[in-house]
Amino acid sequence: LLAQMNELEPTSDQFQNLLTQLQTNVEHHVSEEENELFPKGRKVLGEAELQEMGQEIIEFKQENMSSHAAGM
């Protein structure tokens, strides 16, 4: 969808239709994660492992944000 949108004028009807489709897809994806995948992950992994994974994600983001900002 993004590649198609990139070729269009944002004011076109086709762009607006694709934007609506993208929004619907993202909302469905988020709902599926929050209501199905995340609860299953909590059961399988447990709180301690989730906390550890969360910390790893935070550190990864910080490292990549720092290296990205340094490259600018």
XYZ file of N, CA and C in Angstrom:
216
model
N 0.814 -1.195 0.000
C 0.000 0.000 0.000
C 0.864 1.268 0.000
N 1.919 1.234 0.796
C 2.765 2.428 0.882
C 3.422 2.739 -0.448
N 3.860 1.705 -1.161
C 4.479 1.921 -2.472
C 3.468 2.522 -3.439
N 2.245 2.032 -3.397
C 1.201 2.585 -4.250
C 0.912 4.030 -3.883
N 0.829 4.305 -2.593
C 0.533 5.662 -2.128
C 1.638 6.635 -2.514
N 2.860 6.142 -2.518
C 4.008 6.984 -2.839
C 3.937 7.522 -4.267
N 3.235 6.815 -5.132
C 3.120 7.207 -6.535
C 1.957 8.165 -6.795
N 1.166 8.447 -5.777
C -0.052 9.240 -5.947
C 0.048 10.605 -5.265
N -0.795 11.501 -5.696
C -0.943 12.792 -5.028
C -1.806 12.586 -3.781
N -1.383 13.143 -2.652
C -2.160 12.962 -1.417
C -3.598 13.477 -1.503
N -3.867 14.348 -2.432
C -5.225 14.886 -2.562
C -6.123 14.025 -3.444
N -5.565 12.995 -4.077
C -6.368 12.166 -4.982
C -7.287 11.227 -4.203
N -8.394 10.890 -4.835
C -9.335 9.944 -4.221
C -8.694 8.584 -4.014
N -7.887 8.151 -4.968
C -7.229 6.846 -4.859
C -6.294 6.822 -3.649
N -5.544 7.909 -3.439
C -4.656 7.996 -2.272
C -5.468 7.911 -0.992
N -6.564 8.653 -0.935
C -7.406 8.653 0.260
C -7.994 7.275 0.530
N -8.390 6.558 -0.522
C -8.916 5.205 -0.359
C -7.841 4.267 0.183
N -6.633 4.383 -0.351
C -5.534 3.543 0.134
C -5.175 3.891 1.576
N -5.245 5.164 1.912
C -4.970 5.596 3.278
C -5.990 4.987 4.245
N -7.234 4.985 3.862
C -8.281 4.375 4.679
C -8.032 2.883 4.833
N -7.639 2.228 3.736
C -7.327 0.798 3.780
C -6.134 0.536 4.693
N -5.113 1.364 4.621
C -3.938 1.223 5.476
C -4.324 1.377 6.946
N -5.141 2.374 7.239
C -5.574 2.603 8.615
C -6.342 1.390 9.140
N -7.221 0.845 8.330
C -7.995 -0.335 8.728
C -7.072 -1.520 8.994
N -6.093 -1.726 8.108
C -5.143 -2.827 8.282
C -4.327 -2.680 9.562
N -3.863 -1.471 9.843
C -3.056 -1.234 11.043
C -3.902 -1.439 12.299
N -5.117 -0.924 12.284
C -5.994 -1.092 13.450
C -6.286 -2.573 13.702
N -6.506 -3.338 12.636
C -6.749 -4.779 12.782
C -5.515 -5.466 13.354
N -4.357 -5.113 12.841
C -3.099 -5.703 13.301
C -2.880 -5.423 14.787
N -3.082 -4.190 15.200
C -2.891 -3.809 16.604
C -3.888 -4.558 17.494
N -5.124 -4.621 17.060
C -6.143 -5.326 17.841
C -5.792 -6.796 17.996
N -5.330 -7.412 16.919
C -4.947 -8.822 16.966
C -3.790 -9.038 17.936
N -2.800 -8.151 17.895
C -1.676 -8.282 18.824
C -2.128 -8.128 20.265
N -2.892 -7.068 20.533
C -3.288 -6.771 21.909
C -4.234 -7.821 22.489
N -5.122 -8.355 21.663
C -6.160 -9.256 22.169
C -5.831 -10.735 22.046
N -4.865 -11.090 21.171
C -4.564 -12.500 20.970
C -3.096 -12.831 21.247
N -2.199 -12.154 20.559
C -0.785 -12.521 20.654
C -0.154 -12.160 21.987
N -0.368 -10.946 22.463
C 0.250 -10.530 23.723
C -0.225 -11.364 24.906
N -1.529 -11.635 25.034
C -1.957 -12.497 26.150
C -1.329 -13.899 26.088
N -1.212 -14.461 24.878
C -0.568 -15.771 24.747
C 0.903 -15.679 25.144
N 1.554 -14.612 24.747
C 2.957 -14.415 25.104
C 3.156 -14.314 26.601
N 2.252 -13.623 27.279
C 2.340 -13.499 28.735
C 2.248 -14.875 29.403
N 1.349 -15.712 28.903
C 1.183 -17.052 29.482
C 2.417 -17.909 29.239
N 2.962 -17.851 28.043
C 4.081 -18.712 27.665
C 5.385 -18.256 28.311
N 5.640 -16.950 28.305
C 6.936 -16.442 28.736
C 7.031 -16.174 30.232
N 5.982 -15.689 30.808
C 6.033 -15.316 32.219
C 6.537 -13.899 32.396
N 6.271 -13.348 33.553
C 6.559 -11.941 33.830
C 8.054 -11.612 33.783
N 8.880 -12.452 34.372
C 10.318 -12.159 34.431
C 10.932 -12.084 33.030
N 10.589 -13.029 32.182
C 11.141 -13.031 30.828
C 10.613 -11.844 30.016
N 9.353 -11.494 30.226
C 8.797 -10.326 29.535
C 9.516 -9.048 29.964
N 9.798 -8.926 31.250
C 10.522 -7.755 31.742
C 11.915 -7.681 31.117
N 12.578 -8.824 31.034
C 13.909 -8.876 30.432
C 13.855 -8.493 28.953
N 12.882 -9.008 28.246
C 12.734 -8.667 26.823
C 12.438 -7.180 26.661
N 11.594 -6.648 27.522
C 11.286 -5.221 27.468
C 12.524 -4.368 27.665
N 13.364 -4.762 28.606
C 14.599 -4.022 28.856
C 15.527 -4.102 27.651
N 15.606 -5.271 27.027
C 16.434 -5.427 25.838
C 15.943 -4.539 24.699
N 14.648 -4.430 24.542
C 14.077 -3.569 23.493
C 14.406 -2.108 23.773
N 14.273 -1.692 25.026
C 14.603 -0.316 25.397
C 16.059 -0.019 25.085
N 16.954 -0.927 25.459
C 18.382 -0.729 25.198
C 18.672 -0.696 23.703
N 18.033 -1.576 22.950
C 18.220 -1.610 21.502
C 17.794 -0.276 20.882
N 16.637 0.226 21.296
C 16.147 1.503 20.771
C 17.107 2.638 21.115
N 17.564 2.669 22.354
C 18.480 3.726 22.770
C 19.774 3.687 21.960
N 20.321 2.498 21.760
C 21.552 2.358 20.991
C 21.354 2.803 19.548
N 20.230 2.411 18.954
C 19.983 2.748 17.571
C 19.605 4.207 17.388
N 18.928 4.775 18.336
C 18.611 6.200 18.258
C 19.890 7.021 18.374
N 20.788 6.595 19.260
C 22.048 7.300 19.434
C 22.907 7.214 18.183
N 23.015 6.018 17.606
C 23.843 5.859 16.415
C 23.209 6.550 15.217
N 21.894 6.577 15.154
C 21.204 7.266 14.068
C 21.418 8.777 14.176
N 21.304 9.300 15.394
C 21.482 10.733 15.606
C 22.933 11.136 15.329
N 23.872 10.289 15.655
C 25.286 10.578 15.417
C 25.609 10.607 13.926
N 24.861 9.839 13.141
C 25.102 9.779 11.714
C 24.498 10.931 10.941
N 23.743 11.755 11.599
C 23.079 12.864 10.915
C 23.983 14.041 10.749
